[in-house]
Amino acid sequence: MGAISDPYEAHLHHIIPIDFNTIQTLPESHVWHDHSDESSSRVPSADPLFVPVIDLMDPEAPSLMIQACEEWGIFQVIGHGLTKLMDDVESEAEKLFGLPVDQKLKALRSPGGATGYGRPHISPFFDKHMWHEGFTIMGSPVDHAKQLWPQDYQGFCDTMDDYQNQMKALAQKLIHIFFKSLDINFEEFDWLNDSGLSSPSTALQLNSYPPCPDPTRALGMATHTDTSLVTIVQQSKTSGLQVFKDGAGWVLVQPIPGALTVNLGDYLHILSNGMFTSVRHRVVVNQQIQRFSMAYFYSPPRDFTVSPVLSRVLEKVPKYRSLTVKEYVDIKGKHLEKAFSLIQN
């Protein structure tokens, strides 16, 4: 790609998605030549691998989750009672991404901003663009929603507010289980109990992966780990999310009706001293169907110190040094996948 001299234009270059409706062939800007670079580590297997599926109503659910945290860093949950709300939020996402391009650009994420419409936030790390458009919400989406639907924004806002509240409650329930297994006293953290002055950092990301003219050479989302404690992902009926498992290569996370996918993030990996895996994942695209997903990110406050020594079951020397969330965000914001190696003891 050619150099862009204007810093403001350079920022927009990483924010504005292309108009997918006008594209007949895959542009060179979106061709990933090393698309299958890690598939060579795959070990032939007679049986396909499946990400664990756990029923929250199962009395054994907590122990099954911990096993999945250690072996996979990802699992799917059912029995959460949120199926109707999931249908509603996907319908609203489909409505948003179905708007004309010029309408969506009215809610464009500002350079250096966090919320609104645009490309993936990790785009500046890569030479190639992803086959993706997204919309990020932190708190109330009302300001951007008014730009998209000046007279008809309330339904979208109500659905997103309800969804964020339910995802937050589920995330906290899961984190309590994880912290209990690590013997971390979660009662000390007011941000995890909705008490006191501190609040968790949360975000809801709506994703659209339009039909792609050449899906074998494109990526919907490049390989990364999540800068969160946990991420809860709702997939549409079309598959696309893949996770990398040592010894197996890329494993497709099969969409299950009504299931939510739980990704472990970087902070849980550090807190568990590497015992829980911050799963590397990516998204592939297809030629026929537009795919949607919704990802809810739950993280500690920026001044919280993330440290393996918070766990009273730590038996080994800490692999990672203690650092605040803000310090880690700054490191990952500059180095992405090299972040863990830069904080090792």
Coordinates of C-alpha atoms in Angstrom, one line a residue:
M1 CA 0.0 0.0 0.0
G2 CA 1.2 3.5 -0.8
A3 CA 2.3 5.9 1.9
I4 CA -0.2 8.4 3.3
S5 CA 1.3 11.7 4.1
D6 CA -1.6 13.3 6.0
P7 CA -1.7 11.9 9.6
Y8 CA -5.5 12.4 9.8
E9 CA -6.0 10.5 6.5
A10 CA -3.6 7.8 7.8
H11 CA -5.9 7.3 10.8
L12 CA -9.0 7.2 8.6
H13 CA -7.2 4.7 6.4
H14 CA -7.3 2.3 9.3
I15 CA -10.9 3.1 10.3
I16 CA -13.1 3.3 7.2
P17 CA -14.2 -0.1 5.7
I18 CA -14.5 -0.5 2.0
D19 CA -18.0 -0.6 0.4
F20 CA -18.4 -4.3 0.3
N21 CA -21.5 -4.0 -1.9
T22 CA -19.5 -2.7 -4.8
I23 CA -16.6 -5.2 -4.8
Q24 CA -16.7 -8.0 -7.4
T25 CA -13.1 -9.3 -7.0
L26 CA -10.9 -9.4 -3.9
P27 CA -8.7 -6.2 -3.9
E28 CA -5.0 -6.7 -3.3
S29 CA -5.3 -4.7 -0.1
H30 CA -7.3 -7.5 1.3
V31 CA -5.3 -10.5 0.1
W32 CA -3.5 -12.4 2.8
H33 CA -0.8 -14.5 1.2
D34 CA 0.1 -16.3 4.4
H35 CA -3.5 -17.2 5.1
S36 CA -2.6 -20.8 6.1
D37 CA 0.7 -20.1 7.7
E38 CA 0.1 -22.1 10.9
S39 CA -1.8 -25.0 9.4
S40 CA 1.5 -26.9 8.9
S41 CA 1.5 -27.7 12.7
R42 CA -1.7 -29.7 12.3
V43 CA -1.4 -33.3 13.4
P44 CA -3.6 -35.7 11.4
S45 CA -6.5 -37.0 13.4
A46 CA -9.2 -39.5 12.6
D47 CA -11.7 -37.6 14.8
P48 CA -12.4 -33.9 14.4
L49 CA -11.9 -31.8 17.5
F50 CA -14.8 -29.9 19.1
V51 CA -14.6 -27.0 21.6
P52 CA -16.2 -28.1 24.9
V53 CA -19.9 -27.3 25.3
I54 CA -21.0 -26.8 29.0
D55 CA -24.6 -26.6 30.3
L56 CA -24.7 -23.9 33.1
M57 CA -27.4 -26.0 34.8
D58 CA -25.1 -29.0 35.1
P59 CA -23.9 -29.3 38.8
E60 CA -20.5 -30.3 37.3
A61 CA -20.3 -27.1 35.2
P62 CA -17.6 -25.3 37.3
S63 CA -15.2 -28.2 37.2
L64 CA -15.8 -28.7 33.5
M65 CA -15.1 -25.0 32.9
I66 CA -11.8 -25.2 34.7
Q67 CA -10.8 -28.2 32.7
A68 CA -11.7 -26.3 29.5
C69 CA -9.7 -23.3 30.7
E70 CA -6.6 -25.4 31.1
E71 CA -6.9 -27.5 27.9
W72 CA -8.5 -25.0 25.5
G73 CA -8.8 -21.5 26.8
I74 CA -12.3 -21.5 25.2
F75 CA -15.7 -23.2 25.7
Q76 CA -19.3 -22.8 24.8
V77 CA -22.1 -22.4 27.4
I78 CA -25.8 -23.3 27.1
G79 CA -28.5 -23.1 29.7
H80 CA -28.1 -19.4 30.3
G81 CA -31.7 -18.3 29.6
L82 CA -30.7 -15.5 27.2
T83 CA -31.8 -17.0 23.8
K84 CA -34.6 -14.5 23.1
L85 CA -32.3 -11.5 23.9
M86 CA -29.6 -13.1 21.6
D87 CA -32.1 -13.2 18.8
D88 CA -33.0 -9.5 19.4
V89 CA -29.4 -8.3 19.4
E90 CA -28.5 -10.1 16.2
S91 CA -31.6 -8.6 14.5
E92 CA -30.5 -5.1 15.6
A93 CA -26.9 -5.8 14.3
E94 CA -28.3 -7.0 11.0
K95 CA -30.3 -3.8 10.8
L96 CA -27.3 -1.6 11.5
F97 CA -25.0 -3.3 9.0
G98 CA -27.7 -3.3 6.4
L99 CA -27.8 0.5 6.3
P100 CA -26.4 2.3 3.3
V101 CA -22.6 3.0 3.5
D102 CA -23.1 6.8 3.7
Q103 CA -25.5 6.3 6.6
K104 CA -23.1 4.1 8.6
L105 CA -20.3 6.6 8.1
K106 CA -22.3 9.1 10.0
A107 CA -21.3 7.1 13.1
L108 CA -17.7 6.6 12.1
R109 CA -15.2 6.0 14.9
S110 CA -13.1 9.1 15.3
P111 CA -9.3 8.8 15.0
G112 CA -8.0 7.8 18.4
G113 CA -11.6 7.1 19.5
A114 CA -13.0 3.8 20.8
T115 CA -16.7 3.7 19.8
G116 CA -18.6 3.8 16.6
Y117 CA -18.4 2.3 13.1
G118 CA -15.2 1.2 11.5
R119 CA -12.5 -1.4 10.8
P120 CA -11.1 -3.7 13.6
H121 CA -9.1 -1.9 16.2
I122 CA -6.1 -4.2 15.5
S123 CA -6.0 -3.1 11.9
P124 CA -2.9 -0.8 12.2
F125 CA -0.7 -3.8 13.1
F126 CA -1.2 -5.5 9.7
D127 CA -0.2 -4.6 6.2
K128 CA -3.4 -6.2 4.8
H129 CA -7.0 -5.2 5.6
M130 CA -9.6 -7.6 7.1
W131 CA -12.9 -8.5 5.4
H132 CA -14.9 -6.9 8.2
E133 CA -16.9 -4.0 9.4
G134 CA -17.6 -3.4 13.1
F135 CA -19.5 -1.2 15.5
T136 CA -18.1 -0.7 19.1
I137 CA -20.3 0.3 22.1
M138 CA -19.0 1.3 25.5
G139 CA -21.9 2.1 27.8
S140 CA -24.9 3.7 26.1
P141 CA -24.9 3.8 22.3
V142 CA -27.4 6.6 22.1
D143 CA -25.1 9.3 20.5
H144 CA -24.1 7.1 17.6
A145 CA -27.6 5.5 17.3
K146 CA -29.1 9.0 16.9
Q147 CA -26.7 9.6 14.0
L148 CA -27.9 6.3 12.4
W149 CA -31.6 6.5 13.1
P150 CA -32.5 10.1 14.0
Q151 CA -36.2 9.3 14.7
D152 CA -36.0 5.5 15.5
Y153 CA -33.0 4.8 17.7
Q154 CA -34.6 3.8 21.0
G155 CA -35.2 0.2 20.2
F156 CA -31.5 -0.3 19.3
C157 CA -30.4 1.4 22.5
D158 CA -32.7 -0.6 24.7
T159 CA -31.6 -3.9 23.2
M160 CA -27.9 -3.1 23.5
D161 CA -28.3 -1.8 27.1
D162 CA -30.1 -4.9 28.2
Y163 CA -27.6 -7.2 26.4
Q164 CA -24.6 -5.5 28.0
N165 CA -26.2 -5.8 31.4
Q166 CA -26.9 -9.5 30.9
M167 CA -23.4 -10.2 29.5
K168 CA -21.8 -8.4 32.4
A169 CA -23.7 -10.5 34.9
L170 CA -22.7 -13.7 33.1
A171 CA -19.1 -12.6 32.8
Q172 CA -19.0 -11.9 36.6
K173 CA -20.5 -15.3 37.3
L174 CA -17.8 -17.0 35.2
I175 CA -15.0 -14.9 36.7
H176 CA -16.1 -15.9 40.3
I177 CA -15.7 -19.5 39.3
F178 CA -12.3 -18.9 37.7
F179 CA -11.0 -16.9 40.7
K180 CA -12.3 -19.5 43.2
S181 CA -10.3 -22.2 41.4
L182 CA -7.2 -20.0 41.6
D183 CA -7.9 -19.1 45.2
I184 CA -8.1 -15.4 44.4
N185 CA -10.3 -13.6 46.9
F186 CA -12.7 -11.8 44.5
E187 CA -14.4 -10.1 47.5
E188 CA -11.4 -7.8 47.7
F189 CA -12.2 -6.3 44.3
D190 CA -15.1 -3.9 44.4
W191 CA -15.2 -3.6 40.6
L192 CA -16.1 -7.3 40.4
N193 CA -19.0 -7.0 42.8
D194 CA -20.6 -3.7 41.5
S195 CA -19.7 -2.0 44.7
G196 CA -17.4 0.9 45.6
L197 CA -15.8 3.5 43.3
S198 CA -14.0 1.2 40.8
S199 CA -15.8 -0.2 37.7
P200 CA -14.7 -2.9 35.2
S201 CA -13.8 -1.8 31.7
T202 CA -16.3 -3.3 29.3
A203 CA -17.1 -3.1 25.6
L204 CA -19.6 -4.6 23.1
Q205 CA -18.3 -5.2 19.6
L206 CA -20.8 -5.9 16.8
N207 CA -19.1 -7.6 13.8
S208 CA -20.2 -8.1 10.2
Y209 CA -18.3 -10.4 7.8
P210 CA -19.9 -9.8 4.3
P211 CA -19.8 -12.4 1.6
C212 CA -16.3 -12.5 0.1
P213 CA -15.5 -13.1 -3.6
D214 CA -12.3 -15.1 -2.7
P215 CA -12.6 -16.4 0.9
T216 CA -9.5 -18.7 0.6
R217 CA -7.2 -15.6 0.3
A218 CA -9.1 -13.3 2.8
L219 CA -9.4 -13.1 6.6
G220 CA -12.4 -11.7 8.5
M221 CA -10.2 -11.1 11.6
A222 CA -6.5 -11.7 11.9
T223 CA -4.9 -13.9 14.5
H224 CA -4.9 -12.3 18.0
T225 CA -5.7 -12.9 21.7
D226 CA -8.1 -10.7 23.6
T227 CA -7.0 -7.9 25.9
S228 CA -9.6 -8.9 28.5
L229 CA -10.3 -11.1 31.5
V230 CA -13.0 -12.9 29.5
T231 CA -14.8 -12.3 26.2
I232 CA -18.3 -13.7 25.6
V233 CA -19.0 -14.2 21.9
Q234 CA -22.3 -14.8 20.2
Q235 CA -22.0 -16.4 16.8
S236 CA -24.6 -16.4 14.1
K237 CA -25.6 -19.7 12.5
T238 CA -22.7 -19.5 10.0
S239 CA -19.3 -20.8 11.1
G240 CA -16.2 -18.7 10.9
L241 CA -14.5 -18.4 14.3
Q242 CA -11.4 -20.6 14.6
V243 CA -9.0 -21.2 17.6
F244 CA -5.5 -22.4 17.5
K245 CA -4.8 -25.5 19.6
D246 CA -1.3 -26.9 20.0
G247 CA -0.8 -30.2 18.2
A248 CA -4.0 -29.8 16.2
G249 CA -3.7 -26.5 14.4
W250 CA -6.8 -24.4 13.6
V251 CA -10.1 -25.7 15.0
L252 CA -13.4 -24.4 13.9
V253 CA -15.8 -23.3 16.7
Q254 CA -19.0 -24.8 15.4
P255 CA -22.0 -22.5 16.1
I256 CA -24.6 -24.2 18.3
P257 CA -28.1 -22.7 18.5
G258 CA -28.5 -20.7 21.7
A259 CA -24.8 -21.2 22.8
L260 CA -22.4 -18.4 23.9
T261 CA -18.7 -18.8 23.4
V262 CA -16.4 -17.9 26.2
N263 CA -12.8 -16.8 25.3
L264 CA -10.2 -16.4 28.0
G265 CA -8.3 -13.2 27.8
D266 CA -4.8 -12.1 28.5
Y267 CA -5.4 -10.9 32.1
L268 CA -6.7 -14.3 33.1
H269 CA -3.7 -15.9 31.5
I270 CA -1.4 -13.7 33.6
L271 CA -3.4 -14.2 36.8
S272 CA -3.3 -17.9 36.4
N273 CA 0.5 -17.8 35.8
G274 CA -0.2 -19.4 32.4
M275 CA -2.3 -22.2 33.7
F276 CA -5.3 -20.9 31.8
T277 CA -4.8 -20.2 28.1
S278 CA -5.4 -16.9 26.4
V279 CA -6.6 -18.5 23.2
R280 CA -5.3 -17.3 19.9
H281 CA -8.2 -17.0 17.4
R282 CA -9.1 -15.7 14.0
V283 CA -12.2 -15.4 11.7
V284 CA -12.4 -16.9 8.2
V285 CA -15.1 -15.7 5.7
N286 CA -17.3 -17.4 3.1
Q287 CA -18.6 -16.6 -0.3
Q288 CA -22.3 -16.9 0.1
I289 CA -23.5 -15.7 3.5
Q290 CA -23.0 -12.5 5.5
R291 CA -22.0 -13.6 9.0
F292 CA -22.6 -11.6 12.2
S293 CA -21.1 -11.9 15.7
M294 CA -21.3 -10.0 18.9
A295 CA -18.4 -9.9 21.4
Y296 CA -18.6 -8.6 24.9
F297 CA -15.2 -7.8 26.6
Y298 CA -14.9 -7.7 30.4
S299 CA -11.6 -6.3 31.9
P300 CA -10.5 -4.9 35.2
P301 CA -10.2 -1.2 35.8
R302 CA -7.1 0.4 34.3
D303 CA -5.4 1.0 37.7
F304 CA -5.8 -2.7 38.7
T305 CA -2.6 -4.6 39.2
V306 CA -2.6 -7.9 37.3
S307 CA -0.2 -10.3 39.0
P308 CA 0.2 -14.1 39.3
V309 CA 0.9 -13.6 43.0
L310 CA -2.8 -12.8 43.7
S311 CA -3.4 -16.5 43.4
R312 CA -2.9 -18.4 46.6
V313 CA -2.5 -21.7 44.7
L314 CA 0.7 -20.5 42.9
E315 CA 3.3 -23.2 43.3
K316 CA 5.8 -22.0 40.7
V317 CA 7.9 -18.9 40.3
P318 CA 5.7 -16.2 38.7
K319 CA 6.2 -16.4 34.9
Y320 CA 5.0 -12.8 34.5
R321 CA 5.8 -9.6 36.3
S322 CA 3.1 -7.6 38.1
L323 CA 1.8 -4.6 36.1
T324 CA -1.3 -2.5 35.9
V325 CA -4.0 -2.9 33.2
K326 CA -2.9 0.4 31.8
E327 CA 0.7 -0.7 31.5
Y328 CA -0.3 -3.9 29.8
V329 CA -2.6 -2.1 27.3
D330 CA 0.2 0.3 26.4
I331 CA 2.6 -2.7 25.8
K332 CA 0.1 -4.6 23.7
G333 CA -0.9 -1.5 21.9
K334 CA 2.7 -1.3 20.6
H335 CA 3.6 -4.9 20.3
L336 CA 0.4 -7.0 20.0
E337 CA 1.3 -10.7 20.1
K338 CA 4.8 -10.0 21.6
A339 CA 3.2 -8.6 24.7
F340 CA 3.5 -11.8 26.9
S341 CA 7.2 -12.2 26.0
L342 CA 7.9 -8.6 27.1
I343 CA 6.4 -9.1 30.6
Q344 CA 8.0 -12.5 31.4
N345 CA 10.2 -12.7 34.5

